[in-house]
PDB file of C-alpha atoms in Angstrom:
ATOM      1  CA  UNK A 341     -67.127  64.745  -9.409  1.00 71.00           C
ATOM      2  CA  UNK A 342     -64.092  62.825 -10.692  1.00 84.00           C
ATOM      3  CA  UNK A 343     -60.888  62.404  -8.653  1.00 93.00           C
ATOM      4  CA  UNK A 344     -58.964  60.642 -11.386  1.00 96.00           C
ATOM      5  CA  UNK A 345     -59.642  58.691 -14.576  1.00 96.00           C
ATOM      6  CA  UNK A 346     -57.686  55.567 -15.441  1.00 96.00           C
ATOM      7  CA  UNK A 347     -57.966  53.587 -18.644  1.00 94.00           C
ATOM      8  CA  UNK A 348     -56.594  53.008 -22.127  1.00 93.00           C
ATOM      9  CA  UNK A 349     -54.931  56.034 -23.689  1.00 94.00           C
ATOM     10  CA  UNK A 350     -56.911  56.301 -26.915  1.00 92.00           C
ATOM     11  CA  UNK A 351     -55.471  59.616 -28.118  1.00 92.00           C
ATOM     12  CA  UNK A 352     -52.839  62.100 -26.993  1.00 93.00           C
ATOM     13  CA  UNK A 353     -51.406  65.384 -28.231  1.00 93.00           C
ATOM     14  CA  UNK A 354     -49.757  68.303 -26.383  1.00 92.00           C
ATOM     15  CA  UNK A 355     -53.177  69.778 -25.496  1.00 95.00           C
ATOM     16  CA  UNK A 356     -55.580  66.835 -25.298  1.00 96.00           C
ATOM     17  CA  UNK A 357     -55.778  63.283 -24.027  1.00 96.00           C
ATOM     18  CA  UNK A 358     -58.632  60.820 -24.505  1.00 95.00           C
ATOM     19  CA  UNK A 359     -58.874  57.986 -21.997  1.00 96.00           C
ATOM     20  CA  UNK A 360     -61.136  55.018 -22.680  1.00 94.00           C
ATOM     21  CA  UNK A 361     -62.534  53.992 -19.280  1.00 94.00           C
ATOM     22  CA  UNK A 362     -65.272  51.378 -19.299  1.00 90.00           C
ATOM     23  CA  UNK A 363     -66.051  51.957 -22.953  1.00 92.00           C
ATOM     24  CA  UNK A 364     -66.451  55.720 -22.531  1.00 95.00           C
ATOM     25  CA  UNK A 365     -63.899  58.064 -24.090  1.00 95.00           C
ATOM     26  CA  UNK A 366     -63.139  60.920 -21.695  1.00 96.00           C
ATOM     27  CA  UNK A 367     -61.612  63.952 -23.391  1.00 96.00           C
ATOM     28  CA  UNK A 368     -59.284  65.901 -21.098  1.00 97.00           C
ATOM     29  CA  UNK A 369     -57.440  69.147 -21.666  1.00 97.00           C
ATOM     30  CA  UNK A 370     -53.837  68.695 -20.529  1.00 98.00           C
ATOM     31  CA  UNK A 371     -50.601  70.643 -20.209  1.00 97.00           C
ATOM     32  CA  UNK A 372     -47.544  69.863 -22.281  1.00 96.00           C
ATOM     33  CA  UNK A 373     -45.800  68.641 -19.138  1.00 95.00           C
ATOM     34  CA  UNK A 374     -48.583  66.108 -18.565  1.00 96.00           C
ATOM     35  CA  UNK A 375     -48.391  65.114 -22.235  1.00 96.00           C
ATOM     36  CA  UNK A 376     -44.675  64.432 -21.857  1.00 94.00           C
ATOM     37  CA  UNK A 377     -45.412  62.252 -18.816  1.00 93.00           C
ATOM     38  CA  UNK A 378     -47.876  59.992 -20.627  1.00 93.00           C
ATOM     39  CA  UNK A 379     -46.797  56.424 -21.483  1.00 88.00           C
ATOM     40  CA  UNK A 380     -45.438  55.709 -24.984  1.00 81.00           C
ATOM     41  CA  UNK A 381     -48.143  55.428 -27.618  1.00 71.00           C
ATOM     42  CA  UNK A 382     -46.165  53.383 -30.177  1.00 65.00           C
ATOM     43  CA  UNK A 383     -47.229  49.988 -28.798  1.00 62.00           C
ATOM     44  CA  UNK A 384     -49.463  47.250 -30.181  1.00 63.00           C
ATOM     45  CA  UNK A 385     -52.024  47.675 -27.381  1.00 76.00           C
ATOM     46  CA  UNK A 386     -53.170  51.061 -26.111  1.00 78.00           C
ATOM     47  CA  UNK A 387     -51.207  51.889 -22.934  1.00 90.00           C
ATOM     48  CA  UNK A 388     -52.932  52.498 -19.605  1.00 92.00           C
ATOM     49  CA  UNK A 389     -52.885  56.078 -18.331  1.00 95.00           C
ATOM     50  CA  UNK A 390     -54.085  57.695 -15.117  1.00 96.00           C
ATOM     51  CA  UNK A 391     -54.872  61.395 -14.896  1.00 97.00           C
ATOM     52  CA  UNK A 392     -56.063  63.413 -11.907  1.00 97.00           C
ATOM     53  CA  UNK A 393     -58.975  65.596 -12.913  1.00 97.00           C
ATOM     54  CA  UNK A 394     -60.574  68.992 -12.500  1.00 97.00           C
ATOM     55  CA  UNK A 395     -64.038  69.717 -13.889  1.00 95.00           C
ATOM     56  CA  UNK A 396     -64.537  73.342 -14.929  1.00 93.00           C
ATOM     57  CA  UNK A 397     -68.159  74.424 -15.276  1.00 90.00           C
ATOM     58  CA  UNK A 398     -68.721  77.704 -17.084  1.00 84.00           C
ATOM     59  CA  UNK A 399     -71.623  79.441 -18.780  1.00 82.00           C
ATOM     60  CA  UNK A 400     -70.327  78.464 -22.207  1.00 82.00           C
ATOM     61  CA  UNK A 401     -69.753  74.800 -21.388  1.00 87.00           C
ATOM     62  CA  UNK A 402     -68.076  72.131 -19.286  1.00 92.00           C
ATOM     63  CA  UNK A 403     -64.418  71.166 -19.673  1.00 95.00           C
ATOM     64  CA  UNK A 404     -62.499  68.327 -18.026  1.00 96.00           C
ATOM     65  CA  UNK A 405     -58.806  68.880 -17.264  1.00 97.00           C
ATOM     66  CA  UNK A 406     -56.279  66.125 -16.620  1.00 97.00           C
ATOM     67  CA  UNK A 407     -52.956  66.139 -14.762  1.00 97.00           C
ATOM     68  CA  UNK A 408     -50.159  63.611 -14.485  1.00 95.00           C
ATOM     69  CA  UNK A 409     -49.696  64.271 -10.763  1.00 95.00           C
ATOM     70  CA  UNK A 410     -51.613  65.560  -7.773  1.00 94.00           C
ATOM     71  CA  UNK A 411     -48.920  68.228  -7.423  1.00 92.00           C
ATOM     72  CA  UNK A 412     -49.686  69.635 -10.860  1.00 96.00           C
ATOM     73  CA  UNK A 413     -53.425  69.543 -10.094  1.00 96.00           C
ATOM     74  CA  UNK A 414     -52.746  71.451  -6.863  1.00 94.00           C
ATOM     75  CA  UNK A 415     -50.738  74.078  -8.786  1.00 95.00           C
ATOM     76  CA  UNK A 416     -53.599  74.395 -11.279  1.00 97.00           C
ATOM     77  CA  UNK A 417     -56.154  74.977  -8.513  1.00 96.00           C
ATOM     78  CA  UNK A 418     -53.835  77.486  -6.875  1.00 95.00           C
ATOM     79  CA  UNK A 419     -53.550  79.430 -10.130  1.00 97.00           C
ATOM     80  CA  UNK A 420     -57.331  79.472 -10.530  1.00 96.00           C
ATOM     81  CA  UNK A 421     -57.593  81.173  -7.134  1.00 95.00           C
ATOM     82  CA  UNK A 422     -55.734  84.199  -8.549  1.00 95.00           C
ATOM     83  CA  UNK A 423     -58.041  86.950  -9.782  1.00 91.00           C
ATOM     84  CA  UNK A 424     -58.027  87.153 -13.562  1.00 90.00           C
ATOM     85  CA  UNK A 425     -56.441  83.728 -14.119  1.00 95.00           C
ATOM     86  CA  UNK A 426     -58.671  81.175 -15.810  1.00 94.00           C
ATOM     87  CA  UNK A 427     -58.155  77.519 -16.780  1.00 95.00           C
ATOM     88  CA  UNK A 428     -56.605  78.382 -20.158  1.00 95.00           C
ATOM     89  CA  UNK A 429     -53.990  80.668 -18.572  1.00 96.00           C
ATOM     90  CA  UNK A 430     -53.265  78.158 -15.813  1.00 97.00           C
ATOM     91  CA  UNK A 431     -52.683  75.352 -18.333  1.00 97.00           C
ATOM     92  CA  UNK A 432     -50.436  77.673 -20.340  1.00 97.00           C
ATOM     93  CA  UNK A 433     -48.233  78.293 -17.303  1.00 97.00           C
ATOM     94  CA  UNK A 434     -48.103  74.595 -16.392  1.00 97.00           C
ATOM     95  CA  UNK A 435     -47.173  73.743 -19.977  1.00 96.00           C
ATOM     96  CA  UNK A 436     -44.153  76.023 -19.633  1.00 94.00           C
ATOM     97  CA  UNK A 437     -43.222  75.202 -16.029  1.00 93.00           C
ATOM     98  CA  UNK A 438     -43.314  72.048 -13.948  1.00 90.00           C
ATOM     99  CA  UNK A 439     -44.939  72.500 -10.506  1.00 90.00           C
ATOM    100  CA  UNK A 440     -41.449  72.716  -8.968  1.00 86.00           C
ATOM    101  CA  UNK A 441     -40.269  75.384 -11.404  1.00 87.00           C
ATOM    102  CA  UNK A 442     -43.532  77.275 -10.989  1.00 92.00           C
ATOM    103  CA  UNK A 443     -43.106  77.310  -7.198  1.00 88.00           C
ATOM    104  CA  UNK A 444     -39.503  78.463  -7.583  1.00 85.00           C
ATOM    105  CA  UNK A 445     -40.509  81.261  -9.976  1.00 87.00           C
ATOM    106  CA  UNK A 446     -43.202  82.528  -7.609  1.00 89.00           C
ATOM    107  CA  UNK A 447     -41.069  82.299  -4.472  1.00 83.00           C
ATOM    108  CA  UNK A 448     -38.164  84.146  -6.133  1.00 80.00           C
ATOM    109  CA  UNK A 449     -40.540  86.683  -7.740  1.00 84.00           C
ATOM    110  CA  UNK A 450     -39.400  85.667 -11.216  1.00 87.00           C
ATOM    111  CA  UNK A 451     -42.021  87.551 -13.229  1.00 90.00           C
ATOM    112  CA  UNK A 452     -40.033  87.214 -16.422  1.00 90.00           C
ATOM    113  CA  UNK A 453     -40.179  83.429 -16.440  1.00 91.00           C
ATOM    114  CA  UNK A 454     -43.905  83.268 -15.614  1.00 94.00           C
ATOM    115  CA  UNK A 455     -44.771  85.863 -18.285  1.00 94.00           C
ATOM    116  CA  UNK A 456     -43.153  83.675 -20.955  1.00 93.00           C
ATOM    117  CA  UNK A 457     -46.268  81.489 -20.888  1.00 95.00           C
ATOM    118  CA  UNK A 458     -48.692  82.144 -23.747  1.00 93.00           C
ATOM    119  CA  UNK A 459     -51.302  84.739 -22.809  1.00 92.00           C
ATOM    120  CA  UNK A 460     -49.565  85.751 -19.583  1.00 94.00           C
ATOM    121  CA  UNK A 461     -48.326  89.334 -19.417  1.00 92.00           C
ATOM    122  CA  UNK A 462     -46.104  91.010 -16.812  1.00 91.00           C
ATOM    123  CA  UNK A 463     -49.110  92.367 -14.876  1.00 92.00           C
ATOM    124  CA  UNK A 464     -50.709  88.935 -14.601  1.00 94.00           C
ATOM    125  CA  UNK A 465     -47.378  87.410 -13.592  1.00 94.00           C
ATOM    126  CA  UNK A 466     -46.983  90.063 -10.894  1.00 93.00           C
ATOM    127  CA  UNK A 467     -50.514  89.359  -9.612  1.00 94.00           C
ATOM    128  CA  UNK A 468     -49.791  85.624  -9.440  1.00 95.00           C
ATOM    129  CA  UNK A 469     -46.667  86.293  -7.387  1.00 93.00           C
ATOM    130  CA  UNK A 470     -48.461  88.753  -5.113  1.00 92.00           C
ATOM    131  CA  UNK A 471     -51.351  86.385  -4.367  1.00 93.00           C
ATOM    132  CA  UNK A 472     -49.478  83.069  -4.179  1.00 93.00           C
ATOM    133  CA  UNK A 473     -45.996  83.803  -2.833  1.00 88.00           C
ATOM    134  CA  UNK A 474     -46.836  83.623   0.876  1.00 86.00           C
ATOM    135  CA  UNK A 475     -48.878  80.463   0.415  1.00 86.00           C
ATOM    136  CA  UNK A 476     -46.195  78.741  -1.646  1.00 84.00           C
ATOM    137  CA  UNK A 477     -43.438  79.813   0.720  1.00 78.00           C
ATOM    138  CA  UNK A 478     -45.315  78.027   3.521  1.00 73.00           C
ATOM    139  CA  UNK A 479     -46.116  74.920   1.511  1.00 69.00           C
ATOM    140  CA  UNK A 480     -42.965  74.582  -0.596  1.00 59.00           C
ATOM    141  CA  UNK A 481     -39.413  73.709   0.316  1.00 54.00           C
ATOM    142  CA  UNK A 482     -37.761  76.420  -1.806  1.00 52.00           C
ATOM    143  CA  UNK A 483     -34.380  74.721  -1.659  1.00 52.00           C
ATOM    144  CA  UNK A 484     -35.910  71.461  -2.877  1.00 54.00           C
ATOM    145  CA  UNK A 485     -37.756  73.272  -5.676  1.00 52.00           C
ATOM    146  CA  UNK A 486     -34.584  75.078  -6.680  1.00 53.00           C
ATOM    147  CA  UNK A 487     -32.598  71.859  -6.664  1.00 53.00           C
ATOM    148  CA  UNK A 488     -35.221  70.080  -8.762  1.00 52.00           C
ATOM    149  CA  UNK A 489     -35.198  72.942 -11.253  1.00 50.00           C
ATOM    150  CA  UNK A 490     -31.425  73.134 -11.357  1.00 50.00           C
ATOM    151  CA  UNK A 491     -30.990  69.399 -11.815  1.00 50.00           C
ATOM    152  CA  UNK A 492     -33.338  69.446 -14.779  1.00 48.00           C
ATOM    153  CA  UNK A 493     -31.783  72.381 -16.596  1.00 46.00           C
ATOM    154  CA  UNK A 494     -28.159  72.698 -15.594  1.00 45.00           C
ATOM    155  CA  UNK A 495     -25.444  70.611 -17.282  1.00 43.00           C
ATOM    156  CA  UNK A 496     -23.976  69.444 -13.994  1.00 37.00           C
ATOM    157  CA  UNK A 497     -21.193  67.411 -15.541  1.00 40.00           C
ATOM    158  CA  UNK A 498     -19.168  69.675 -17.795  1.00 39.00           C
ATOM    159  CA  UNK A 499     -15.570  70.743 -17.940  1.00 31.00           C
ATOM    160  CA  UNK A 500     -16.347  74.439 -18.208  1.00 46.00           C
ATOM    161  CA  UNK A 501     -16.766  75.098 -14.474  1.00 71.00           C
ATOM    162  CA  UNK A 502     -19.497  76.447 -12.258  1.00 76.00           C
ATOM    163  CA  UNK A 503     -19.676  79.832 -14.000  1.00 81.00           C
ATOM    164  CA  UNK A 504     -20.545  78.259 -17.349  1.00 81.00           C
ATOM    165  CA  UNK A 505     -22.972  75.816 -15.731  1.00 78.00           C
ATOM    166  CA  UNK A 506     -24.761  78.610 -13.879  1.00 82.00           C
ATOM    167  CA  UNK A 507     -24.925  80.692 -17.079  1.00 83.00           C
ATOM    168  CA  UNK A 508     -26.437  77.775 -19.009  1.00 76.00           C
ATOM    169  CA  UNK A 509     -29.009  77.151 -16.276  1.00 77.00           C
ATOM    170  CA  UNK A 510     -30.110  80.811 -16.228  1.00 79.00           C
ATOM    171  CA  UNK A 511     -30.432  80.843 -20.010  1.00 75.00           C
ATOM    172  CA  UNK A 512     -32.626  77.745 -19.968  1.00 65.00           C
ATOM    173  CA  UNK A 513     -34.770  79.452 -17.320  1.00 68.00           C
ATOM    174  CA  UNK A 514     -35.415  82.268 -19.803  1.00 66.00           C
ATOM    175  CA  UNK A 515     -32.662  84.878 -19.340  1.00 75.00           C
ATOM    176  CA  UNK A 516     -30.402  86.115 -22.112  1.00 79.00           C
ATOM    177  CA  UNK A 517     -26.680  85.381 -22.193  1.00 80.00           C
ATOM    178  CA  UNK A 518     -25.873  89.018 -21.378  1.00 83.00           C
ATOM    179  CA  UNK A 519     -28.286  89.076 -18.444  1.00 84.00           C
ATOM    180  CA  UNK A 520     -26.759  85.893 -17.062  1.00 85.00           C
ATOM    181  CA  UNK A 521     -23.184  87.121 -17.471  1.00 86.00           C
ATOM    182  CA  UNK A 522     -23.914  90.533 -15.955  1.00 87.00           C
ATOM    183  CA  UNK A 523     -25.498  89.130 -12.823  1.00 88.00           C
ATOM    184  CA  UNK A 524     -22.889  86.411 -12.377  1.00 88.00           C
ATOM    185  CA  UNK A 525     -20.158  89.065 -12.361  1.00 87.00           C
ATOM    186  CA  UNK A 526     -21.556  90.233  -9.026  1.00 86.00           C
ATOM    187  CA  UNK A 527     -21.427  86.797  -7.405  1.00 88.00           C
ATOM    188  CA  UNK A 528     -18.397  85.075  -5.891  1.00 83.00           C
ATOM    189  CA  UNK A 529     -18.851  81.865  -7.865  1.00 77.00           C
ATOM    190  CA  UNK A 530     -15.730  80.299  -6.394  1.00 79.00           C
ATOM    191  CA  UNK A 531     -17.015  80.476  -2.829  1.00 81.00           C
ATOM    192  CA  UNK A 532     -20.488  79.038  -3.534  1.00 84.00           C
ATOM    193  CA  UNK A 533     -21.781  75.778  -4.934  1.00 82.00           C
ATOM    194  CA  UNK A 534     -23.858  75.700  -8.129  1.00 81.00           C
ATOM    195  CA  UNK A 535     -27.274  75.655  -6.426  1.00 79.00           C
ATOM    196  CA  UNK A 536     -26.369  78.650  -4.254  1.00 84.00           C
ATOM    197  CA  UNK A 537     -25.039  80.574  -7.257  1.00 87.00           C
ATOM    198  CA  UNK A 538     -28.237  80.102  -9.247  1.00 85.00           C
ATOM    199  CA  UNK A 539     -30.538  80.960  -6.338  1.00 82.00           C
ATOM    200  CA  UNK A 540     -28.536  84.115  -5.616  1.00 84.00           C
ATOM    201  CA  UNK A 541     -28.536  85.053  -9.312  1.00 86.00           C
ATOM    202  CA  UNK A 542     -32.318  84.666  -9.508  1.00 81.00           C
ATOM    203  CA  UNK A 543     -32.797  86.949  -6.521  1.00 79.00           C
ATOM    204  CA  UNK A 544     -30.509  89.595  -8.058  1.00 82.00           C
ATOM    205  CA  UNK A 545     -32.328  89.390 -11.396  1.00 78.00           C
ATOM    206  CA  UNK A 546     -35.615  90.168  -9.646  1.00 67.00           C
ATOM    207  CA  UNK A 547     -34.375  93.478  -8.185  1.00 60.00           C
TER     208      UNK A 547
END
């Protein structure tokens, strides 16, 4: 029904955005990642925002969802295709993970990271991986997703070396300090670059 809605950003919080388009205020449920992508609200005039939309029609009502990018909308639709995953659970996952980090978590079978989303347990995380891994592996450049994730979480410019950088990245991705240290002990960090270390560590943590 709607592909996107563009207009003045009348209201925004981590769960909801209201866009005034043609004098009509459209209320959209959004993820925290979309909220963080919205233009600054502390201006004299209301800023212009554009959100890609998904209209969910259920027995108990109709709800409009908004996304900062077509990639996030695609991830949302993909999650809805998983049995037992509804709009609320999908938004919860996309509030925790960007589309790139979500793809990386699925492709590396990182159930722990996915299950950190509110309302998502280990069984649901495992089902998401089972039903989406093959599809995401075909559609996603895993190396690019890993690099995007690493660049956003790893302190690439420190004096503490690759081991410390890899440990910090794994901790930001949801693993404890001990888990990170234990897995990194089994990796030749001197022979690999940072991206390779983290990807190898993630694979070991999934075993």
